[in-house]
């Protein structure tokens, strides 16, 4: 296990180092799919230049990083490449602990195996499969072209991913304090990870064997405790940024920018063209609808998946990266890193082939249609828009397929794998 | 009161007609506007005391020039200005350019002896020569200084040299407000709308997105050493088209309108059939006398035009007033205390290059733009200027080929580099052609918000070496609220080319934010380069001294240098455009994808897995229904 992991790390580092030194690095860092106004390295440098000129970086509309980020880079700007090379490896930790989680699950399954029908044993993962999951997760993240591109472009998205990965790691480790602090940090960075509060809380409750029951004081006690850690650290971090900067300018410039979507530079998301073409008097309404859409799924998903918080985390991250206002391929890479962890769901996926083809084709077509529109002038914005539409459609299909497979596997675990109709013929499962 | 005024004007008419030249009287009577006539005549009367001294001065000037041709302006200090009264001067300068074009510059100066910005004098109700429409605007918005220009075409510094008063293509407006104004932005907004009405221009398109407050480039030209740039507003509209509808209201501000005086020449079909046309209004407070005991408002209306009859192949390399303006001069404006036509003959001291007819004995020398120039002067207030025909048609005939022009000491150009619609780079190239002197220039750039500048990519190179600006004032843009403002103080090494580059990114706008012709591109206003250029000859620092109007606009603080403002070309930048025809489609398609996401999650969240039991066929259900009624066991 250690040897292949080390080899993987070496390969990943080599690829990045070579790309950093090549002429491709500059090309990649300009790609709209890889960097968004929120996390472009060019804008970080601009913010630092503004600081040097004695102008508040938030007085303009170029810089949208949080104050802590700018102070981090104020000291590490010369080592930026190293920072970005290191950040993906935090995600690695995640992979290791997904493995430990699965071991924990396995024991649980072994204990409760009498609860499951006999024919479901093939749905449970063998220890051998489990053994390779961390390696697969690491490989999926470190060698994912999306991650590599994002890293070579020095998009700060990689750092945000690292914070989220560390948060998941701490959560799975069972450290409520660290988990709360890291979640606050992730929220502070890009507001959307706020929705990860629910799965983290559910995970801790499950771990501490506290039933989710609104009438139980133990439930409220722990919820308040965790919420206090979270809100407290959020207040501390925000206050710290205020004292570093001496003004609240960063609130509208970072969070207002995320919510009100004033920058319509094309990206792989759904927002840019929609709001470029929006009728002025409906703009506010649709901004509200689209932003609520990101947060809204938390409640029903938490209810439906309250027994499966880790899968809930995956769902939330995926939904955020599809429906957020300035998505980049780095965000996509984060939830894709989880896919090997759900390898036991492959048999229930309905259209994984179609989805893979769509996503691959779109990834190839993004630069082509961008070139045709922006440089060649032979296409127009609709071409690029069509591809973003298809890409998001593919992502939605992928996520809902995994959700379907997960629910179906749960159904089979309780009802047996080979279901029969009343007349004894093989039954088909339908959603009703 | 009205009766009294009527009586007075009657006396005036009698008095005036006995004095004035018959032809003048004719035109005055022909004037349709009766009240205007009365007003102007009474003006002449009140100026009666000045007239005598004026005559003296002219006599002196002519004799002086005859005796000592080289000392035209120095001795005028002996002349004491008239006691405070409104005053109007008009002047036309014609400069034959080396390219064969002709540069004609009109200047009209109205002095208004009032100071309503002082406490207790807020309301002024008496207007004589000063246009009431502008006076009311000044007092209502507490304007300290106002400069507005409308320009069609681009001034080619390399071919034409420096203009007397430079202006950027399109419309430019800059205003200093009085320091008592509390809501400067509100005043500015209203002022632009009012001016838009006065000048029939699209100045109402000036809003916060194209207004800047330069910190150093635009200092007040008149009295008052305001340094707080909170009271300054500067805006340009590079896209503004200037045409007849802007000229007519501009002419109406003149005391004589276009009925008499030099303004007769302003026929719009000729003025706009030229390669450069610029009209401007400058209002500022100035001293009335050398001790500066009282203030006066100065209204300068300038109109610069470059005719390209020769270079466009329409005619020979000779010109006359009639050829240029299709009019000749018949009289001065009766209200004008001085009315002169100057022709630049510096390059033609012995008359070997061209020949002017009618010839004039009057010569004048003026130090203008760092150079001592000699001018032939035609005084329109003197009857002999018009000769026997009662009409003055100046004619210039070239004899030989003109030599090369001296390169202007400072000039600049600007262009956009890069390809594609994503990023680009603005290059500003500034040339210092002085052989041995280095001097600093202030470069000001105001870039609209939809070009996102990256200030860390700013480079300044002179002679392929990094030239760090000693002062940078940068205000980044706010989307849809304010433009970028970049001001730099750059030291230009002697005989050098300095290149300033900065990268930008093009934004995709909302579909309603594009101009009606979006693929034409978006204009970025000219950069403004302000500099104190080392002068070849000693500049005259005495501001109140009587000088020709064209040489006395910018106050000179020191003898060794003179102030120049150079405007670069405006830029035309293409932005990526959305498809304007399909807002409905986009809304439908995007909403569909979101709905697919929502719908599939909704399905999975609300439904449960069940074994699919196909419902029995219709015949079987009917049979079972009948069996149930009959009470017979149902079919399986």
PDB file of C-alpha atoms in Angstrom, chain B residues 324-580:
ATOM      1  CA  UNK B 324     -12.488  78.220 -46.624  1.00  0.00           C
ATOM      2  CA  UNK B 325     -15.675  79.639 -45.197  1.00  0.00           C
ATOM      3  CA  UNK B 326     -17.551  80.685 -48.343  1.00  0.00           C
ATOM      4  CA  UNK B 327     -17.986  84.086 -46.701  1.00  0.00           C
ATOM      5  CA  UNK B 328     -15.913  87.207 -46.384  1.00  0.00           C
ATOM      6  CA  UNK B 329     -15.695  89.581 -43.465  1.00  0.00           C
ATOM      7  CA  UNK B 330     -17.506  92.857 -43.718  1.00  0.00           C
ATOM      8  CA  UNK B 331     -17.300  94.229 -40.188  1.00  0.00           C
ATOM      9  CA  UNK B 332     -16.235  93.526 -36.666  1.00  0.00           C
ATOM     10  CA  UNK B 333     -18.785  92.673 -34.037  1.00  0.00           C
ATOM     11  CA  UNK B 334     -19.905  96.136 -32.887  1.00  0.00           C
ATOM     12  CA  UNK B 335     -19.767  94.981 -29.285  1.00  0.00           C
ATOM     13  CA  UNK B 336     -16.194  93.830 -29.493  1.00  0.00           C
ATOM     14  CA  UNK B 337     -13.489  95.951 -27.945  1.00  0.00           C
ATOM     15  CA  UNK B 338     -11.019  94.234 -30.183  1.00  0.00           C
ATOM     16  CA  UNK B 339     -11.478  92.163 -33.286  1.00  0.00           C
ATOM     17  CA  UNK B 340      -8.408  90.920 -35.057  1.00  0.00           C
ATOM     18  CA  UNK B 341      -7.266  88.409 -37.594  1.00  0.00           C
ATOM     19  CA  UNK B 342      -3.770  87.014 -37.138  1.00  0.00           C
ATOM     20  CA  UNK B 343      -1.871  85.097 -39.773  1.00  0.00           C
ATOM     21  CA  UNK B 344       1.208  83.194 -38.776  1.00  0.00           C
ATOM     22  CA  UNK B 345       4.054  84.369 -41.006  1.00  0.00           C
ATOM     23  CA  UNK B 346       6.979  83.181 -38.910  1.00  0.00           C
ATOM     24  CA  UNK B 347       8.288  80.888 -41.629  1.00  0.00           C
ATOM     25  CA  UNK B 348       7.916  83.630 -44.194  1.00  0.00           C
ATOM     26  CA  UNK B 349       9.867  86.627 -42.903  1.00  0.00           C
ATOM     27  CA  UNK B 350      10.900  87.948 -46.287  1.00  0.00           C
ATOM     28  CA  UNK B 351       7.828  86.881 -48.154  1.00  0.00           C
ATOM     29  CA  UNK B 352       9.645  84.225 -50.135  1.00  0.00           C
ATOM     30  CA  UNK B 353       7.364  81.353 -49.233  1.00  0.00           C
ATOM     31  CA  UNK B 354       3.931  82.831 -49.680  1.00  0.00           C
ATOM     32  CA  UNK B 355       2.240  86.066 -50.382  1.00  0.00           C
ATOM     33  CA  UNK B 356      -0.590  87.529 -48.372  1.00  0.00           C
ATOM     34  CA  UNK B 357      -3.086  89.866 -49.861  1.00  0.00           C
ATOM     35  CA  UNK B 358      -4.185  92.349 -48.799  1.00  0.00           C
ATOM     36  CA  UNK B 359      -0.875  93.076 -47.127  1.00  0.00           C
ATOM     37  CA  UNK B 360      -0.853  94.650 -43.734  1.00  0.00           C
ATOM     38  CA  UNK B 361       1.667  96.915 -42.108  1.00  0.00           C
ATOM     39  CA  UNK B 362       0.759  95.603 -38.669  1.00  0.00           C
ATOM     40  CA  UNK B 363       2.919  92.900 -37.238  1.00  0.00           C
ATOM     41  CA  UNK B 364       2.802  91.316 -33.862  1.00  0.00           C
ATOM     42  CA  UNK B 365       5.019  88.924 -32.026  1.00  0.00           C
ATOM     43  CA  UNK B 366       3.838  86.507 -29.442  1.00  0.00           C
ATOM     44  CA  UNK B 367       5.510  83.776 -27.466  1.00  0.00           C
ATOM     45  CA  UNK B 368       3.217  80.844 -27.843  1.00  0.00           C
ATOM     46  CA  UNK B 369       3.921  77.203 -26.993  1.00  0.00           C
ATOM     47  CA  UNK B 370       7.558  77.864 -26.315  1.00  0.00           C
ATOM     48  CA  UNK B 371       8.220  79.546 -29.576  1.00  0.00           C
ATOM     49  CA  UNK B 372       8.344  83.170 -30.695  1.00  0.00           C
ATOM     50  CA  UNK B 373       5.992  83.570 -33.599  1.00  0.00           C
ATOM     51  CA  UNK B 374       5.375  86.529 -35.869  1.00  0.00           C
ATOM     52  CA  UNK B 375       1.903  87.337 -37.027  1.00  0.00           C
ATOM     53  CA  UNK B 376       0.420  89.700 -39.535  1.00  0.00           C
ATOM     54  CA  UNK B 377      -2.428  91.458 -37.838  1.00  0.00           C
ATOM     55  CA  UNK B 378      -5.614  92.692 -39.465  1.00  0.00           C
ATOM     56  CA  UNK B 379      -7.641  94.887 -37.195  1.00  0.00           C
ATOM     57  CA  UNK B 380     -11.281  94.624 -38.136  1.00  0.00           C
ATOM     58  CA  UNK B 381     -12.276  97.627 -36.064  1.00  0.00           C
ATOM     59  CA  UNK B 382     -10.451  99.823 -38.515  1.00  0.00           C
ATOM     60  CA  UNK B 383     -12.307 100.759 -41.656  1.00  0.00           C
ATOM     61  CA  UNK B 384      -9.261 100.607 -43.927  1.00  0.00           C
ATOM     62  CA  UNK B 385      -8.953  96.863 -43.354  1.00  0.00           C
ATOM     63  CA  UNK B 386     -12.013  96.344 -45.485  1.00  0.00           C
ATOM     64  CA  UNK B 387     -10.754  98.522 -48.305  1.00  0.00           C
ATOM     65  CA  UNK B 388     -12.843  99.903 -51.108  1.00  0.00           C
ATOM     66  CA  UNK B 389     -15.031  96.852 -51.507  1.00  0.00           C
ATOM     67  CA  UNK B 390     -16.232  96.949 -47.910  1.00  0.00           C
ATOM     68  CA  UNK B 391     -15.301  93.359 -47.653  1.00  0.00           C
ATOM     69  CA  UNK B 392     -12.222  91.667 -46.297  1.00  0.00           C
ATOM     70  CA  UNK B 393     -11.129  88.519 -48.053  1.00  0.00           C
ATOM     71  CA  UNK B 394      -7.719  87.396 -46.966  1.00  0.00           C
ATOM     72  CA  UNK B 395      -5.804  85.493 -49.630  1.00  0.00           C
ATOM     73  CA  UNK B 396      -2.617  83.478 -49.348  1.00  0.00           C
ATOM     74  CA  UNK B 397      -0.719  82.322 -52.366  1.00  0.00           C
ATOM     75  CA  UNK B 398       2.195  79.931 -52.005  1.00  0.00           C
ATOM     76  CA  UNK B 399       5.310  80.685 -53.950  1.00  0.00           C
ATOM     77  CA  UNK B 400       7.561  77.792 -53.039  1.00  0.00           C
ATOM     78  CA  UNK B 401       7.500  74.553 -51.199  1.00  0.00           C
ATOM     79  CA  UNK B 402       7.545  74.872 -47.470  1.00  0.00           C
ATOM     80  CA  UNK B 403      10.371  73.334 -45.521  1.00  0.00           C
ATOM     81  CA  UNK B 404      10.141  70.675 -42.884  1.00  0.00           C
ATOM     82  CA  UNK B 405       8.346  71.380 -39.678  1.00  0.00           C
ATOM     83  CA  UNK B 406      10.173  71.126 -36.398  1.00  0.00           C
ATOM     84  CA  UNK B 407       9.014  68.002 -34.630  1.00  0.00           C
ATOM     85  CA  UNK B 408       6.873  68.859 -31.640  1.00  0.00           C
ATOM     86  CA  UNK B 409       8.815  68.309 -28.440  1.00  0.00           C
ATOM     87  CA  UNK B 410       6.184  66.109 -26.939  1.00  0.00           C
ATOM     88  CA  UNK B 411       3.763  63.823 -28.618  1.00  0.00           C
ATOM     89  CA  UNK B 412       2.135  60.513 -27.878  1.00  0.00           C
ATOM     90  CA  UNK B 413       0.213  57.701 -29.436  1.00  0.00           C
ATOM     91  CA  UNK B 414      -1.727  54.778 -28.121  1.00  0.00           C
ATOM     92  CA  UNK B 415      -2.973  51.451 -29.390  1.00  0.00           C
ATOM     93  CA  UNK B 416      -4.361  48.136 -28.240  1.00  0.00           C
ATOM     94  CA  UNK B 417      -2.199  45.071 -28.702  1.00  0.00           C
ATOM     95  CA  UNK B 418      -3.159  41.428 -28.567  1.00  0.00           C
ATOM     96  CA  UNK B 419      -5.713  39.342 -30.372  1.00  0.00           C
ATOM     97  CA  UNK B 420      -8.884  37.578 -29.454  1.00  0.00           C
ATOM     98  CA  UNK B 421     -11.624  38.815 -27.198  1.00  0.00           C
ATOM     99  CA  UNK B 422     -10.283  37.643 -23.874  1.00  0.00           C
ATOM    100  CA  UNK B 423      -7.312  39.779 -22.955  1.00  0.00           C
ATOM    101  CA  UNK B 424      -5.364  42.644 -24.434  1.00  0.00           C
ATOM    102  CA  UNK B 425      -2.720  45.198 -23.712  1.00  0.00           C
ATOM    103  CA  UNK B 426      -2.870  48.981 -23.912  1.00  0.00           C
ATOM    104  CA  UNK B 427       0.321  50.534 -25.231  1.00  0.00           C
ATOM    105  CA  UNK B 428       0.925  54.243 -24.767  1.00  0.00           C
ATOM    106  CA  UNK B 429       4.031  55.567 -26.446  1.00  0.00           C
ATOM    107  CA  UNK B 430       5.278  59.009 -25.418  1.00  0.00           C
ATOM    108  CA  UNK B 431       8.010  60.745 -27.387  1.00  0.00           C
ATOM    109  CA  UNK B 432      10.323  63.364 -25.983  1.00  0.00           C
ATOM    110  CA  UNK B 433      11.953  65.008 -28.971  1.00  0.00           C
ATOM    111  CA  UNK B 434      13.969  67.492 -26.990  1.00  0.00           C
ATOM    112  CA  UNK B 435      17.622  66.905 -27.894  1.00  0.00           C
ATOM    113  CA  UNK B 436      19.098  67.293 -24.422  1.00  0.00           C
ATOM    114  CA  UNK B 437      16.456  68.069 -21.785  1.00  0.00           C
ATOM    115  CA  UNK B 438      14.573  65.489 -19.758  1.00  0.00           C
ATOM    116  CA  UNK B 439      11.229  66.537 -18.352  1.00  0.00           C
ATOM    117  CA  UNK B 440       8.447  64.890 -16.385  1.00  0.00           C
ATOM    118  CA  UNK B 441       4.978  64.274 -17.773  1.00  0.00           C
ATOM    119  CA  UNK B 442       1.742  63.358 -16.053  1.00  0.00           C
ATOM    120  CA  UNK B 443      -0.059  60.560 -17.815  1.00  0.00           C
ATOM    121  CA  UNK B 444      -3.718  60.099 -17.021  1.00  0.00           C
ATOM    122  CA  UNK B 445      -5.762  57.162 -18.203  1.00  0.00           C
ATOM    123  CA  UNK B 446      -9.428  56.670 -17.529  1.00  0.00           C
ATOM    124  CA  UNK B 447     -10.487  53.199 -18.635  1.00  0.00           C
ATOM    125  CA  UNK B 448     -14.078  51.954 -18.457  1.00  0.00           C
ATOM    126  CA  UNK B 449     -14.832  49.215 -15.965  1.00  0.00           C
ATOM    127  CA  UNK B 450     -15.529  46.560 -18.581  1.00  0.00           C
ATOM    128  CA  UNK B 451     -11.844  46.446 -19.362  1.00  0.00           C
ATOM    129  CA  UNK B 452     -10.371  45.048 -16.180  1.00  0.00           C
ATOM    130  CA  UNK B 453      -6.897  46.478 -15.822  1.00  0.00           C
ATOM    131  CA  UNK B 454      -4.208  44.501 -14.073  1.00  0.00           C
ATOM    132  CA  UNK B 455      -1.989  47.079 -12.470  1.00  0.00           C
ATOM    133  CA  UNK B 456       0.684  44.534 -11.632  1.00  0.00           C
ATOM    134  CA  UNK B 457       1.320  44.172 -15.366  1.00  0.00           C
ATOM    135  CA  UNK B 458       2.097  47.887 -15.700  1.00  0.00           C
ATOM    136  CA  UNK B 459       5.472  48.456 -17.273  1.00  0.00           C
ATOM    137  CA  UNK B 460       7.141  51.722 -18.182  1.00  0.00           C
ATOM    138  CA  UNK B 461      10.218  51.462 -20.367  1.00  0.00           C
ATOM    139  CA  UNK B 462      12.396  54.213 -21.791  1.00  0.00           C
ATOM    140  CA  UNK B 463      15.317  53.404 -24.033  1.00  0.00           C
ATOM    141  CA  UNK B 464      14.682  49.700 -23.321  1.00  0.00           C
ATOM    142  CA  UNK B 465      15.240  50.255 -19.638  1.00  0.00           C
ATOM    143  CA  UNK B 466      12.744  50.138 -16.823  1.00  0.00           C
ATOM    144  CA  UNK B 467      11.562  53.627 -15.909  1.00  0.00           C
ATOM    145  CA  UNK B 468       9.804  53.548 -12.587  1.00  0.00           C
ATOM    146  CA  UNK B 469       7.139  56.272 -12.274  1.00  0.00           C
ATOM    147  CA  UNK B 470       7.835  58.501  -9.317  1.00  0.00           C
ATOM    148  CA  UNK B 471       4.149  58.906  -8.557  1.00  0.00           C
ATOM    149  CA  UNK B 472       1.277  56.519  -9.228  1.00  0.00           C
ATOM    150  CA  UNK B 473      -2.308  57.250  -8.360  1.00  0.00           C
ATOM    151  CA  UNK B 474      -4.492  54.280  -9.163  1.00  0.00           C
ATOM    152  CA  UNK B 475      -8.133  53.875  -8.428  1.00  0.00           C
ATOM    153  CA  UNK B 476      -9.448  50.492  -9.545  1.00  0.00           C
ATOM    154  CA  UNK B 477     -12.844  50.269 -11.180  1.00  0.00           C
ATOM    155  CA  UNK B 478     -16.025  49.077  -9.545  1.00  0.00           C
ATOM    156  CA  UNK B 479     -18.227  47.079 -11.880  1.00  0.00           C
ATOM    157  CA  UNK B 480     -20.991  49.299 -13.238  1.00  0.00           C
ATOM    158  CA  UNK B 481     -20.069  52.098 -10.810  1.00  0.00           C
ATOM    159  CA  UNK B 482     -16.817  53.781 -11.675  1.00  0.00           C
ATOM    160  CA  UNK B 483     -13.973  53.527 -14.177  1.00  0.00           C
ATOM    161  CA  UNK B 484     -10.312  52.857 -13.612  1.00  0.00           C
ATOM    162  CA  UNK B 485      -8.218  55.944 -13.055  1.00  0.00           C
ATOM    163  CA  UNK B 486      -4.478  55.701 -13.510  1.00  0.00           C
ATOM    164  CA  UNK B 487      -2.235  58.710 -13.104  1.00  0.00           C
ATOM    165  CA  UNK B 488       1.516  58.513 -13.310  1.00  0.00           C
ATOM    166  CA  UNK B 489       4.374  60.950 -13.195  1.00  0.00           C
ATOM    167  CA  UNK B 490       6.993  59.721 -15.634  1.00  0.00           C
ATOM    168  CA  UNK B 491      10.358  61.284 -16.266  1.00  0.00           C
ATOM    169  CA  UNK B 492      11.040  61.306 -20.003  1.00  0.00           C
ATOM    170  CA  UNK B 493      14.739  61.056 -20.840  1.00  0.00           C
ATOM    171  CA  UNK B 494      15.940  63.418 -23.594  1.00  0.00           C
ATOM    172  CA  UNK B 495      15.344  62.317 -27.147  1.00  0.00           C
ATOM    173  CA  UNK B 496      13.585  59.142 -26.156  1.00  0.00           C
ATOM    174  CA  UNK B 497      10.546  57.006 -26.626  1.00  0.00           C
ATOM    175  CA  UNK B 498       8.782  55.851 -23.482  1.00  0.00           C
ATOM    176  CA  UNK B 499       6.355  52.970 -23.681  1.00  0.00           C
ATOM    177  CA  UNK B 500       3.713  52.373 -21.041  1.00  0.00           C
ATOM    178  CA  UNK B 501       1.885  49.045 -21.224  1.00  0.00           C
ATOM    179  CA  UNK B 502      -0.809  47.587 -19.082  1.00  0.00           C
ATOM    180  CA  UNK B 503      -2.799  44.404 -19.619  1.00  0.00           C
ATOM    181  CA  UNK B 504      -6.531  44.137 -19.384  1.00  0.00           C
ATOM    182  CA  UNK B 505      -9.242  41.552 -19.547  1.00  0.00           C
ATOM    183  CA  UNK B 506     -12.483  42.065 -21.451  1.00  0.00           C
ATOM    184  CA  UNK B 507     -15.690  41.492 -19.564  1.00  0.00           C
ATOM    185  CA  UNK B 508     -18.852  39.954 -20.932  1.00  0.00           C
ATOM    186  CA  UNK B 509     -21.651  42.421 -20.269  1.00  0.00           C
ATOM    187  CA  UNK B 510     -25.338  41.971 -19.736  1.00  0.00           C
ATOM    188  CA  UNK B 511     -27.125  42.011 -23.051  1.00  0.00           C
ATOM    189  CA  UNK B 512     -28.837  45.307 -22.217  1.00  0.00           C
ATOM    190  CA  UNK B 513     -25.524  47.013 -21.478  1.00  0.00           C
ATOM    191  CA  UNK B 514     -24.233  46.822 -25.034  1.00  0.00           C
ATOM    192  CA  UNK B 515     -24.449  49.840 -27.289  1.00  0.00           C
ATOM    193  CA  UNK B 516     -26.769  49.541 -30.290  1.00  0.00           C
ATOM    194  CA  UNK B 517     -23.883  48.483 -32.515  1.00  0.00           C
ATOM    195  CA  UNK B 518     -21.954  46.157 -30.191  1.00  0.00           C
ATOM    196  CA  UNK B 519     -19.638  44.653 -32.787  1.00  0.00           C
ATOM    197  CA  UNK B 520     -18.394  48.117 -33.680  1.00  0.00           C
ATOM    198  CA  UNK B 521     -16.583  48.045 -30.358  1.00  0.00           C
ATOM    199  CA  UNK B 522     -16.411  50.178 -27.263  1.00  0.00           C
ATOM    200  CA  UNK B 523     -14.513  53.457 -27.065  1.00  0.00           C
ATOM    201  CA  UNK B 524     -11.931  54.177 -24.441  1.00  0.00           C
ATOM    202  CA  UNK B 525     -11.272  57.871 -23.996  1.00  0.00           C
ATOM    203  CA  UNK B 526      -7.929  59.451 -24.835  1.00  0.00           C
ATOM    204  CA  UNK B 527      -5.085  59.408 -22.376  1.00  0.00           C
ATOM    205  CA  UNK B 528      -4.190  62.853 -21.211  1.00  0.00           C
ATOM    206  CA  UNK B 529      -0.552  63.802 -21.038  1.00  0.00           C
ATOM    207  CA  UNK B 530       0.145  67.031 -19.208  1.00  0.00           C
ATOM    208  CA  UNK B 531       3.633  68.391 -19.129  1.00  0.00           C
ATOM    209  CA  UNK B 532       5.746  71.434 -18.522  1.00  0.00           C
ATOM    210  CA  UNK B 533       7.914  71.356 -21.601  1.00  0.00           C
ATOM    211  CA  UNK B 534      11.217  73.244 -21.622  1.00  0.00           C
ATOM    212  CA  UNK B 535      10.768  76.352 -23.692  1.00  0.00           C
ATOM    213  CA  UNK B 536      13.108  77.501 -26.432  1.00  0.00           C
ATOM    214  CA  UNK B 537      12.519  81.158 -25.577  1.00  0.00           C
ATOM    215  CA  UNK B 538      11.643  82.895 -22.377  1.00  0.00           C
ATOM    216  CA  UNK B 539       7.932  82.706 -21.672  1.00  0.00           C
ATOM    217  CA  UNK B 540       6.125  85.787 -20.518  1.00  0.00           C
ATOM    218  CA  UNK B 541       4.901  85.205 -16.983  1.00  0.00           C
ATOM    219  CA  UNK B 542       2.811  88.344 -16.727  1.00  0.00           C
ATOM    220  CA  UNK B 543      -0.679  86.974 -16.964  1.00  0.00           C
ATOM    221  CA  UNK B 544      -2.638  90.176 -16.845  1.00  0.00           C
ATOM    222  CA  UNK B 545      -0.655  91.789 -19.589  1.00  0.00           C
ATOM    223  CA  UNK B 546      -2.504  92.422 -22.781  1.00  0.00           C
ATOM    224  CA  UNK B 547      -1.683  89.578 -25.114  1.00  0.00           C
ATOM    225  CA  UNK B 548      -3.354  88.045 -28.104  1.00  0.00           C
ATOM    226  CA  UNK B 549      -6.000  85.654 -26.819  1.00  0.00           C
ATOM    227  CA  UNK B 550      -4.477  82.522 -28.296  1.00  0.00           C
ATOM    228  CA  UNK B 551      -1.256  82.949 -26.367  1.00  0.00           C
ATOM    229  CA  UNK B 552      -2.780  83.765 -23.011  1.00  0.00           C
ATOM    230  CA  UNK B 553      -5.001  80.837 -22.169  1.00  0.00           C
ATOM    231  CA  UNK B 554      -2.806  78.771 -19.887  1.00  0.00           C
ATOM    232  CA  UNK B 555      -1.163  80.787 -17.126  1.00  0.00           C
ATOM    233  CA  UNK B 556       2.612  80.602 -17.255  1.00  0.00           C
ATOM    234  CA  UNK B 557       4.296  80.191 -13.905  1.00  0.00           C
ATOM    235  CA  UNK B 558       7.923  80.215 -14.953  1.00  0.00           C
ATOM    236  CA  UNK B 559       9.829  81.546 -17.907  1.00  0.00           C
ATOM    237  CA  UNK B 560      11.750  78.424 -18.760  1.00  0.00           C
ATOM    238  CA  UNK B 561       8.909  76.091 -19.541  1.00  0.00           C
ATOM    239  CA  UNK B 562       5.416  76.095 -20.905  1.00  0.00           C
ATOM    240  CA  UNK B 563       2.420  73.917 -20.262  1.00  0.00           C
ATOM    241  CA  UNK B 564       1.261  71.450 -22.902  1.00  0.00           C
ATOM    242  CA  UNK B 565      -1.519  68.962 -22.833  1.00  0.00           C
ATOM    243  CA  UNK B 566      -1.454  66.165 -25.373  1.00  0.00           C
ATOM    244  CA  UNK B 567      -4.373  63.854 -26.003  1.00  0.00           C
ATOM    245  CA  UNK B 568      -3.765  60.455 -27.515  1.00  0.00           C
ATOM    246  CA  UNK B 569      -6.078  58.619 -29.846  1.00  0.00           C
ATOM    247  CA  UNK B 570      -9.162  57.126 -28.263  1.00  0.00           C
ATOM    248  CA  UNK B 571      -9.213  53.338 -28.406  1.00  0.00           C
ATOM    249  CA  UNK B 572     -11.815  51.135 -29.952  1.00  0.00           C
ATOM    250  CA  UNK B 573     -11.969  47.811 -28.158  1.00  0.00           C
ATOM    251  CA  UNK B 574     -14.099  44.852 -29.080  1.00  0.00           C
ATOM    252  CA  UNK B 575     -15.821  42.952 -26.325  1.00  0.00           C
ATOM    253  CA  UNK B 576     -17.238  39.442 -26.505  1.00  0.00           C
ATOM    254  CA  UNK B 577     -20.956  39.597 -27.142  1.00  0.00           C
ATOM    255  CA  UNK B 578     -23.756  37.280 -26.184  1.00  0.00           C
ATOM    256  CA  UNK B 579     -26.324  36.335 -28.783  1.00  0.00           C
ATOM    257  CA  UNK B 580     -28.828  39.154 -28.538  1.00  0.00           C
TER     258      UNK B 580
END
